[in-house]
Amino acid sequence: MKLIFLGPPGAGKGTQAERVAETYGLAHISTGEMLRSEMRRETPLGLEAKAYMEAGELVPDELVIRMAGERLNAPDAKGFLLDGFPRTLAQAEALSGVTDVDAVINIDVPPERLAERLSGRRSCPGCGLTSHVSVLPSGKCPKCGGELVQRADDKHETVMERLEVYRKQTAPLVGYYADKNLLYTVNGDQDIDAVTRELTGVLRKFV
Ligand code: AP5
């Protein structure tokens, strides 16, 4: 399967992508995670991306397209799930020159839910677990005991900017993929297991 998960920041793309990639043995390709890894390692790409990410802006297309293209060429990426890419029409056009896709899943969540989900998100630097303060109020990772942290771009003002950037630059991709008959919309405003069940139902026809 070759899949794209589309949806605003906080829709649950990462949460669902982990489950779906594991179930179907797909390479989970998150451009956000790749860029954060470049930042941690202080590579030239990471240093260039840092200011954009911290401001809640998109990293320039040419950098992200090159990075995603290299990842899609890796031997383990025969079946893949793209999480957070493409995010602009230029990225979508570049992707279509590299590979076809079976389905684009739009995880739909009303805008008023997103800020609360993002400002409460916590993750574990040790094992990568992502959760929410309402689920883990202790601030301790239940998997490895590490201290949960907030992502730098989950601060309130940055979240507001990311939501606006999504509305202007990424939301047009919903119509773009609908016109190509590739779009499937899933209700992301239900509990995490219910979203997974709905998604799995959509994906059944591609297995
Ligand atoms: P990226 O890391 O891709 O962030 P994002 O798209 O903003 O998405 P998020 O990771 O914030 O949300 P998500 O939908 O994955 O939600 P999650 O599952 O974590 O990008 C970060 C930055 O990198 C960008 O701003 C940009 O600068 C740069 N970048 C990345 N890709 C780029 C590209 N292609 N082009 C240019 N720049 C790029 O869930 C969120 C929270 O909600 C969690 O706490 C979770 O526990 C909770 N939650 C999840 N599902 C549910 C549910 N069903 N009910 C209740 N709570 C839920």
PDB file of C-alpha atoms and ligand atoms in Angstrom:
ATOM      1  CA  MET A   1       0.000   0.000   0.000  1.00  0.00           C
ATOM      2  CA  LYS A   2       1.079   3.549  -0.723  1.00  0.00           C
ATOM      3  CA  LEU A   3      -0.766   5.965   1.506  1.00  0.00           C
ATOM      4  CA  ILE A   4      -0.852   9.643   2.424  1.00  0.00           C
ATOM      5  CA  PHE A   5      -2.326  10.873   5.718  1.00  0.00           C
ATOM      6  CA  LEU A   6      -3.624  14.407   5.373  1.00  0.00           C
ATOM      7  CA  GLY A   7      -5.082  16.566   8.126  1.00  0.00           C
ATOM      8  CA  PRO A   8      -4.398  19.637  10.225  1.00  0.00           C
ATOM      9  CA  PRO A   9      -1.829  19.731  13.046  1.00  0.00           C
ATOM     10  CA  GLY A  10      -3.263  17.697  15.911  1.00  0.00           C
ATOM     11  CA  ALA A  11      -5.676  15.664  13.767  1.00  0.00           C
ATOM     12  CA  GLY A  12      -4.005  12.461  14.979  1.00  0.00           C
ATOM     13  CA  LYS A  13      -1.959  11.648  11.851  1.00  0.00           C
ATOM     14  CA  GLY A  14       1.088  10.499  13.839  1.00  0.00           C
ATOM     15  CA  THR A  15      -0.955   8.535  16.380  1.00  0.00           C
ATOM     16  CA  GLN A  16      -2.849   6.645  13.667  1.00  0.00           C
ATOM     17  CA  ALA A  17       0.139   6.324  11.325  1.00  0.00           C
ATOM     18  CA  GLU A  18       2.110   4.375  13.927  1.00  0.00           C
ATOM     19  CA  ARG A  19      -0.699   1.861  14.324  1.00  0.00           C
ATOM     20  CA  VAL A  20      -1.485   1.507  10.615  1.00  0.00           C
ATOM     21  CA  ALA A  21       2.186   1.257   9.566  1.00  0.00           C
ATOM     22  CA  GLU A  22       2.734  -1.523  12.095  1.00  0.00           C
ATOM     23  CA  THR A  23      -0.428  -3.421  11.125  1.00  0.00           C
ATOM     24  CA  TYR A  24       0.337  -3.411   7.395  1.00  0.00           C
ATOM     25  CA  GLY A  25       4.164  -3.420   7.546  1.00  0.00           C
ATOM     26  CA  LEU A  26       4.527  -0.010   5.862  1.00  0.00           C
ATOM     27  CA  ALA A  27       7.425   2.439   6.154  1.00  0.00           C
ATOM     28  CA  HIS A  28       6.088   5.317   8.300  1.00  0.00           C
ATOM     29  CA  ILE A  29       7.565   8.434   6.706  1.00  0.00           C
ATOM     30  CA  SER A  30       6.951  11.507   8.861  1.00  0.00           C
ATOM     31  CA  THR A  31       8.676  14.582   7.418  1.00  0.00           C
ATOM     32  CA  GLY A  32       8.175  16.372  10.771  1.00  0.00           C
ATOM     33  CA  GLU A  33      10.056  13.575  12.610  1.00  0.00           C
ATOM     34  CA  MET A  34      12.774  13.530   9.957  1.00  0.00           C
ATOM     35  CA  LEU A  35      13.268  17.295  10.274  1.00  0.00           C
ATOM     36  CA  ARG A  36      13.341  17.128  14.108  1.00  0.00           C
ATOM     37  CA  SER A  37      15.996  14.412  13.855  1.00  0.00           C
ATOM     38  CA  GLU A  38      18.060  16.632  11.503  1.00  0.00           C
ATOM     39  CA  MET A  39      17.703  19.483  14.048  1.00  0.00           C
ATOM     40  CA  ARG A  40      18.847  17.305  16.966  1.00  0.00           C
ATOM     41  CA  ARG A  41      21.912  16.209  14.963  1.00  0.00           C
ATOM     42  CA  GLU A  42      22.575  19.835  13.917  1.00  0.00           C
ATOM     43  CA  THR A  43      23.002  18.880  10.248  1.00  0.00           C
ATOM     44  CA  PRO A  44      22.990  21.696   7.636  1.00  0.00           C
ATOM     45  CA  LEU A  45      19.367  20.795   6.785  1.00  0.00           C
ATOM     46  CA  GLY A  46      18.397  20.767  10.484  1.00  0.00           C
ATOM     47  CA  LEU A  47      20.035  24.146  11.082  1.00  0.00           C
ATOM     48  CA  GLU A  48      18.234  25.610   8.062  1.00  0.00           C
ATOM     49  CA  ALA A  49      14.849  24.117   9.042  1.00  0.00           C
ATOM     50  CA  LYS A  50      15.026  25.186  12.714  1.00  0.00           C
ATOM     51  CA  ALA A  51      13.860  28.795  12.369  1.00  0.00           C
ATOM     52  CA  TYR A  52      10.920  27.839  10.154  1.00  0.00           C
ATOM     53  CA  MET A  53       9.761  25.057  12.471  1.00  0.00           C
ATOM     54  CA  GLU A  54      10.097  27.118  15.622  1.00  0.00           C
ATOM     55  CA  ALA A  55       7.998  29.858  14.001  1.00  0.00           C
ATOM     56  CA  GLY A  56       5.325  27.346  12.905  1.00  0.00           C
ATOM     57  CA  GLU A  57       6.065  27.994   9.215  1.00  0.00           C
ATOM     58  CA  LEU A  58       6.635  25.385   6.523  1.00  0.00           C
ATOM     59  CA  VAL A  59      10.205  24.470   5.637  1.00  0.00           C
ATOM     60  CA  PRO A  60      10.889  25.509   1.992  1.00  0.00           C
ATOM     61  CA  ASP A  61       9.564  23.081  -0.601  1.00  0.00           C
ATOM     62  CA  GLU A  62      12.873  22.304  -2.287  1.00  0.00           C
ATOM     63  CA  LEU A  63      14.468  21.118   0.984  1.00  0.00           C
ATOM     64  CA  VAL A  64      11.523  18.931   1.989  1.00  0.00           C
ATOM     65  CA  ILE A  65      11.001  17.513  -1.503  1.00  0.00           C
ATOM     66  CA  ARG A  66      14.660  16.433  -1.695  1.00  0.00           C
ATOM     67  CA  MET A  67      14.542  14.873   1.799  1.00  0.00           C
ATOM     68  CA  ALA A  68      11.267  12.987   1.147  1.00  0.00           C
ATOM     69  CA  GLY A  69      12.437  11.855  -2.306  1.00  0.00           C
ATOM     70  CA  GLU A  70      15.597  10.305  -0.850  1.00  0.00           C
ATOM     71  CA  ARG A  71      13.580   8.519   1.833  1.00  0.00           C
ATOM     72  CA  LEU A  72      11.081   7.159  -0.711  1.00  0.00           C
ATOM     73  CA  ASN A  73      13.994   5.682  -2.679  1.00  0.00           C
ATOM     74  CA  ALA A  74      15.151   3.579   0.276  1.00  0.00           C
ATOM     75  CA  PRO A  75      14.709  -0.189  -0.114  1.00  0.00           C
ATOM     76  CA  ASP A  76      12.231  -0.445   2.811  1.00  0.00           C
ATOM     77  CA  ALA A  77       9.843   2.115   1.252  1.00  0.00           C
ATOM     78  CA  LYS A  78       8.109  -0.136  -1.283  1.00  0.00           C
ATOM     79  CA  GLY A  79       4.936   0.206   0.791  1.00  0.00           C
ATOM     80  CA  PHE A  80       4.750   3.503   2.675  1.00  0.00           C
ATOM     81  CA  LEU A  81       2.602   5.815   4.710  1.00  0.00           C
ATOM     82  CA  LEU A  82       3.425   9.498   4.268  1.00  0.00           C
ATOM     83  CA  ASP A  83       2.586  11.516   7.399  1.00  0.00           C
ATOM     84  CA  GLY A  84       2.857  15.300   6.938  1.00  0.00           C
ATOM     85  CA  PHE A  85       3.943  15.194   3.278  1.00  0.00           C
ATOM     86  CA  PRO A  86       2.900  16.607   0.861  1.00  0.00           C
ATOM     87  CA  ARG A  87       1.818  19.882   2.466  1.00  0.00           C
ATOM     88  CA  THR A  88       1.760  22.229  -0.526  1.00  0.00           C
ATOM     89  CA  LEU A  89       0.607  21.897  -4.127  1.00  0.00           C
ATOM     90  CA  ALA A  90       4.265  22.073  -5.250  1.00  0.00           C
ATOM     91  CA  GLN A  91       5.085  19.103  -2.979  1.00  0.00           C
ATOM     92  CA  ALA A  92       2.069  17.145  -4.272  1.00  0.00           C
ATOM     93  CA  GLU A  93       3.138  17.735  -7.872  1.00  0.00           C
ATOM     94  CA  ALA A  94       6.717  16.695  -7.079  1.00  0.00           C
ATOM     95  CA  LEU A  95       5.475  13.518  -5.377  1.00  0.00           C
ATOM     96  CA  SER A  96       3.368  12.558  -8.387  1.00  0.00           C
ATOM     97  CA  GLY A  97       6.556  12.657 -10.489  1.00  0.00           C
ATOM     98  CA  VAL A  98       8.219  10.135  -8.162  1.00  0.00           C
ATOM     99  CA  THR A  99       5.471   7.623  -7.300  1.00  0.00           C
ATOM    100  CA  ASP A 100       1.768   6.892  -7.541  1.00  0.00           C
ATOM    101  CA  VAL A 101      -0.362   6.489  -4.375  1.00  0.00           C
ATOM    102  CA  ASP A 102      -3.339   4.216  -3.618  1.00  0.00           C
ATOM    103  CA  ALA A 103      -5.221   6.480  -1.232  1.00  0.00           C
ATOM    104  CA  VAL A 104      -5.116   9.804   0.572  1.00  0.00           C
ATOM    105  CA  ILE A 105      -6.778   9.663   3.978  1.00  0.00           C
ATOM    106  CA  ASN A 106      -8.030  12.985   5.260  1.00  0.00           C
ATOM    107  CA  ILE A 107      -8.395  12.863   9.061  1.00  0.00           C
ATOM    108  CA  ASP A 108     -11.101  15.406   9.730  1.00  0.00           C
ATOM    109  CA  VAL A 109     -11.261  17.185  13.122  1.00  0.00           C
ATOM    110  CA  PRO A 110     -13.100  20.456  13.865  1.00  0.00           C
ATOM    111  CA  PRO A 111     -10.603  23.354  14.277  1.00  0.00           C
ATOM    112  CA  GLU A 112     -11.756  24.126  17.848  1.00  0.00           C
ATOM    113  CA  ARG A 113     -10.485  20.696  19.078  1.00  0.00           C
ATOM    114  CA  LEU A 114      -6.977  21.058  17.634  1.00  0.00           C
ATOM    115  CA  ALA A 115      -5.401  23.714  19.867  1.00  0.00           C
ATOM    116  CA  GLU A 116      -6.334  21.782  23.016  1.00  0.00           C
ATOM    117  CA  ARG A 117      -4.926  18.527  21.635  1.00  0.00           C
ATOM    118  CA  LEU A 118      -1.646  20.175  20.631  1.00  0.00           C
ATOM    119  CA  SER A 119      -1.022  22.254  23.725  1.00  0.00           C
ATOM    120  CA  GLY A 120      -1.635  19.127  25.860  1.00  0.00           C
ATOM    121  CA  ARG A 121       0.531  16.812  23.758  1.00  0.00           C
ATOM    122  CA  ARG A 122       3.551  15.323  25.552  1.00  0.00           C
ATOM    123  CA  SER A 123       6.181  12.952  24.219  1.00  0.00           C
ATOM    124  CA  CYS A 124       8.969  10.840  25.619  1.00  0.00           C
ATOM    125  CA  PRO A 125      12.472  11.689  24.352  1.00  0.00           C
ATOM    126  CA  GLY A 126      13.616   8.197  25.430  1.00  0.00           C
ATOM    127  CA  CYS A 127      11.231   5.899  23.530  1.00  0.00           C
ATOM    128  CA  GLY A 128       9.225   8.283  21.320  1.00  0.00           C
ATOM    129  CA  LEU A 129       5.821   7.633  22.936  1.00  0.00           C
ATOM    130  CA  THR A 130       3.286  10.403  22.207  1.00  0.00           C
ATOM    131  CA  SER A 131       0.356  11.052  24.516  1.00  0.00           C
ATOM    132  CA  HIS A 132      -1.631  13.841  26.157  1.00  0.00           C
ATOM    133  CA  VAL A 133      -1.549  15.424  29.642  1.00  0.00           C
ATOM    134  CA  SER A 134      -5.171  14.357  30.188  1.00  0.00           C
ATOM    135  CA  VAL A 135      -4.107  10.699  29.728  1.00  0.00           C
ATOM    136  CA  LEU A 136      -0.736  10.870  31.559  1.00  0.00           C
ATOM    137  CA  PRO A 137      -1.005  13.690  34.140  1.00  0.00           C
ATOM    138  CA  SER A 138       2.004  12.295  36.081  1.00  0.00           C
ATOM    139  CA  GLY A 139       4.354  13.461  33.303  1.00  0.00           C
ATOM    140  CA  LYS A 140       6.144  10.062  33.400  1.00  0.00           C
ATOM    141  CA  CYS A 141       6.399   7.724  30.429  1.00  0.00           C
ATOM    142  CA  PRO A 142       4.544   4.457  31.208  1.00  0.00           C
ATOM    143  CA  LYS A 143       6.799   2.530  28.786  1.00  0.00           C
ATOM    144  CA  CYS A 144      10.312   3.545  29.885  1.00  0.00           C
ATOM    145  CA  GLY A 145       9.821   5.798  32.936  1.00  0.00           C
ATOM    146  CA  GLY A 146      11.305   8.855  31.169  1.00  0.00           C
ATOM    147  CA  GLU A 147      10.206  12.445  31.758  1.00  0.00           C
ATOM    148  CA  LEU A 148       7.587  13.537  29.191  1.00  0.00           C
ATOM    149  CA  VAL A 149       8.281  16.825  27.387  1.00  0.00           C
ATOM    150  CA  GLN A 150       6.318  19.342  25.314  1.00  0.00           C
ATOM    151  CA  ARG A 151       7.300  19.833  21.648  1.00  0.00           C
ATOM    152  CA  ALA A 152       8.853  23.292  21.100  1.00  0.00           C
ATOM    153  CA  ASP A 153       6.249  24.157  18.425  1.00  0.00           C
ATOM    154  CA  ASP A 154       3.292  23.161  20.646  1.00  0.00           C
ATOM    155  CA  LYS A 155       3.379  26.510  22.503  1.00  0.00           C
ATOM    156  CA  HIS A 156       0.100  28.410  22.104  1.00  0.00           C
ATOM    157  CA  GLU A 157       1.202  31.165  19.649  1.00  0.00           C
ATOM    158  CA  THR A 158       3.085  28.687  17.434  1.00  0.00           C
ATOM    159  CA  VAL A 159       0.095  26.340  17.399  1.00  0.00           C
ATOM    160  CA  MET A 160      -2.127  29.212  16.190  1.00  0.00           C
ATOM    161  CA  GLU A 161       0.355  29.981  13.398  1.00  0.00           C
ATOM    162  CA  ARG A 162       0.580  26.298  12.355  1.00  0.00           C
ATOM    163  CA  LEU A 163      -3.224  26.083  12.121  1.00  0.00           C
ATOM    164  CA  GLU A 164      -3.295  29.193   9.921  1.00  0.00           C
ATOM    165  CA  VAL A 165      -0.493  27.853   7.721  1.00  0.00           C
ATOM    166  CA  TYR A 166      -2.470  24.610   7.344  1.00  0.00           C
ATOM    167  CA  ARG A 167      -5.609  26.514   6.324  1.00  0.00           C
ATOM    168  CA  LYS A 168      -3.807  28.557   3.692  1.00  0.00           C
ATOM    169  CA  GLN A 169      -1.205  26.155   2.276  1.00  0.00           C
ATOM    170  CA  THR A 170      -2.228  22.549   2.981  1.00  0.00           C
ATOM    171  CA  ALA A 171      -6.062  22.469   3.072  1.00  0.00           C
ATOM    172  CA  PRO A 172      -6.216  23.013  -0.745  1.00  0.00           C
ATOM    173  CA  LEU A 173      -4.743  19.504  -1.120  1.00  0.00           C
ATOM    174  CA  VAL A 174      -8.087  18.054   0.025  1.00  0.00           C
ATOM    175  CA  GLY A 175      -9.710  19.285  -3.212  1.00  0.00           C
ATOM    176  CA  TYR A 176      -6.609  18.416  -5.246  1.00  0.00           C
ATOM    177  CA  TYR A 177      -6.782  14.735  -4.243  1.00  0.00           C
ATOM    178  CA  ALA A 178     -10.604  14.607  -4.365  1.00  0.00           C
ATOM    179  CA  ASP A 179     -10.359  15.649  -8.042  1.00  0.00           C
ATOM    180  CA  LYS A 180      -8.038  12.683  -8.613  1.00  0.00           C
ATOM    181  CA  ASN A 181     -10.548  10.305  -6.898  1.00  0.00           C
ATOM    182  CA  LEU A 182      -7.955   9.374  -4.283  1.00  0.00           C
ATOM    183  CA  LEU A 183      -9.499  11.037  -1.223  1.00  0.00           C
ATOM    184  CA  TYR A 184     -11.138   9.198   1.697  1.00  0.00           C
ATOM    185  CA  THR A 185     -12.275  11.173   4.734  1.00  0.00           C
ATOM    186  CA  VAL A 186     -12.251   9.663   8.217  1.00  0.00           C
ATOM    187  CA  ASN A 187     -13.863  11.247  11.282  1.00  0.00           C
ATOM    188  CA  GLY A 188     -10.932  12.079  13.593  1.00  0.00           C
ATOM    189  CA  ASP A 189     -13.216  13.522  16.268  1.00  0.00           C
ATOM    190  CA  GLN A 190     -13.836  10.255  18.085  1.00  0.00           C
ATOM    191  CA  ASP A 191     -11.715   8.220  20.450  1.00  0.00           C
ATOM    192  CA  ILE A 192      -8.371   6.951  19.159  1.00  0.00           C
ATOM    193  CA  ASP A 193      -9.481   3.281  18.815  1.00  0.00           C
ATOM    194  CA  ALA A 194     -12.662   4.300  16.962  1.00  0.00           C
ATOM    195  CA  VAL A 195     -10.589   6.340  14.464  1.00  0.00           C
ATOM    196  CA  THR A 196      -8.322   3.309  13.922  1.00  0.00           C
ATOM    197  CA  ARG A 197     -11.364   1.075  13.283  1.00  0.00           C
ATOM    198  CA  GLU A 198     -12.806   3.501  10.736  1.00  0.00           C
ATOM    199  CA  LEU A 199      -9.426   3.827   9.017  1.00  0.00           C
ATOM    200  CA  THR A 200      -8.903   0.076   8.886  1.00  0.00           C
ATOM    201  CA  GLY A 201     -12.339  -0.240   7.283  1.00  0.00           C
ATOM    202  CA  VAL A 202     -11.334   2.193   4.525  1.00  0.00           C
ATOM    203  CA  LEU A 203      -7.993   0.444   3.953  1.00  0.00           C
ATOM    204  CA  ARG A 204      -9.509  -3.041   3.655  1.00  0.00           C
ATOM    205  CA  LYS A 205     -10.077  -2.586  -0.068  1.00  0.00           C
ATOM    206  CA  PHE A 206      -6.357  -1.924  -0.674  1.00  0.00           C
ATOM    207  CA  VAL A 207      -5.010  -4.985   1.156  1.00  0.00           C
TER     208      VAL A 207
HETATM  209  P1  AP5 B   1       4.697  17.683  11.884  1.00  0.00           P
HETATM  210  O1  AP5 B   1       5.555  17.009  12.862  1.00  0.00           O
HETATM  211  O2  AP5 B   1       4.279  16.971  10.653  1.00  0.00           O
HETATM  212  O3  AP5 B   1       3.464  18.284  12.672  1.00  0.00           O
HETATM  213  P2  AP5 B   1       1.914  18.511  12.251  1.00  0.00           P
HETATM  214  O4  AP5 B   1       1.484  18.186  10.882  1.00  0.00           O
HETATM  215  O5  AP5 B   1       1.731  19.913  12.679  1.00  0.00           O
HETATM  216  O6  AP5 B   1       1.200  17.430  12.938  1.00  0.00           O
HETATM  217  P3  AP5 B   1       1.291  17.072  14.421  1.00  0.00           P
HETATM  218  O7  AP5 B   1       2.434  16.111  14.642  1.00  0.00           O
HETATM  219  O8  AP5 B   1       1.314  18.313  15.256  1.00  0.00           O
HETATM  220  O9  AP5 B   1      -0.124  16.391  14.661  1.00  0.00           O
HETATM  221  P4  AP5 B   1      -0.676  14.952  14.329  1.00  0.00           P
HETATM  222  O10 AP5 B   1      -1.801  15.077  13.363  1.00  0.00           O
HETATM  223  O11 AP5 B   1       0.417  13.980  13.980  1.00  0.00           O
HETATM  224  O12 AP5 B   1      -1.311  14.602  15.740  1.00  0.00           O
HETATM  225  P5  AP5 B   1      -0.826  13.552  16.875  1.00  0.00           P
HETATM  226  O13 AP5 B   1      -1.135  12.153  16.442  1.00  0.00           O
HETATM  227  O14 AP5 B   1       0.538  13.851  17.351  1.00  0.00           O
HETATM  228  O15 AP5 B   1       5.417  19.044  11.363  1.00  0.00           O
HETATM  229  C1  AP5 B   1       6.072  19.916  12.256  1.00  0.00           C
HETATM  230  C2  AP5 B   1       6.746  21.033  11.477  1.00  0.00           C
HETATM  231  O16 AP5 B   1       7.724  20.470  10.576  1.00  0.00           O
HETATM  232  C3  AP5 B   1       5.836  21.861  10.561  1.00  0.00           C
HETATM  233  O17 AP5 B   1       5.199  22.904  11.257  1.00  0.00           O
HETATM  234  C4  AP5 B   1       6.834  22.363   9.509  1.00  0.00           C
HETATM  235  O18 AP5 B   1       7.596  23.422  10.022  1.00  0.00           O
HETATM  236  C5  AP5 B   1       7.769  21.169   9.341  1.00  0.00           C
HETATM  237  N1  AP5 B   1       7.317  20.266   8.271  1.00  0.00           N
HETATM  238  C6  AP5 B   1       6.955  18.964   8.411  1.00  0.00           C
HETATM  239  N2  AP5 B   1       6.597  18.433   7.233  1.00  0.00           N
HETATM  240  C7  AP5 B   1       6.732  19.442   6.320  1.00  0.00           C
HETATM  241  C8  AP5 B   1       6.483  19.525   4.919  1.00  0.00           C
HETATM  242  N3  AP5 B   1       6.017  18.471   4.220  1.00  0.00           N
HETATM  243  N4  AP5 B   1       6.716  20.713   4.318  1.00  0.00           N
HETATM  244  C9  AP5 B   1       7.208  21.783   4.976  1.00  0.00           C
HETATM  245  N5  AP5 B   1       7.440  21.775   6.314  1.00  0.00           N
HETATM  246  C10 AP5 B   1       7.208  20.614   6.981  1.00  0.00           C
HETATM  247  O19 AP5 B   1      -1.893  13.944  18.018  1.00  0.00           O
HETATM  248  C11 AP5 B   1      -1.864  15.214  18.643  1.00  0.00           C
HETATM  249  C12 AP5 B   1      -2.368  15.110  20.097  1.00  0.00           C
HETATM  250  O20 AP5 B   1      -3.750  14.706  20.083  1.00  0.00           O
HETATM  251  C13 AP5 B   1      -1.626  14.055  20.945  1.00  0.00           C
HETATM  252  O21 AP5 B   1      -1.559  14.520  22.258  1.00  0.00           O
HETATM  253  C14 AP5 B   1      -2.527  12.808  20.858  1.00  0.00           C
HETATM  254  O22 AP5 B   1      -2.388  11.984  21.981  1.00  0.00           O
HETATM  255  C15 AP5 B   1      -3.916  13.454  20.770  1.00  0.00           C
HETATM  256  N6  AP5 B   1      -4.873  12.669  19.965  1.00  0.00           N
HETATM  257  C16 AP5 B   1      -4.629  12.014  18.805  1.00  0.00           C
HETATM  258  N7  AP5 B   1      -5.769  11.424  18.354  1.00  0.00           N
HETATM  259  C17 AP5 B   1      -6.753  11.729  19.249  1.00  0.00           C
HETATM  260  C18 AP5 B   1      -8.146  11.410  19.322  1.00  0.00           C
HETATM  261  N8  AP5 B   1      -8.750  10.671  18.389  1.00  0.00           N
HETATM  262  N9  AP5 B   1      -8.854  11.899  20.391  1.00  0.00           N
HETATM  263  C19 AP5 B   1      -8.254  12.666  21.352  1.00  0.00           C
HETATM  264  N10 AP5 B   1      -6.912  12.987  21.322  1.00  0.00           N
HETATM  265  C20 AP5 B   1      -6.177  12.529  20.286  1.00  0.00           C
END
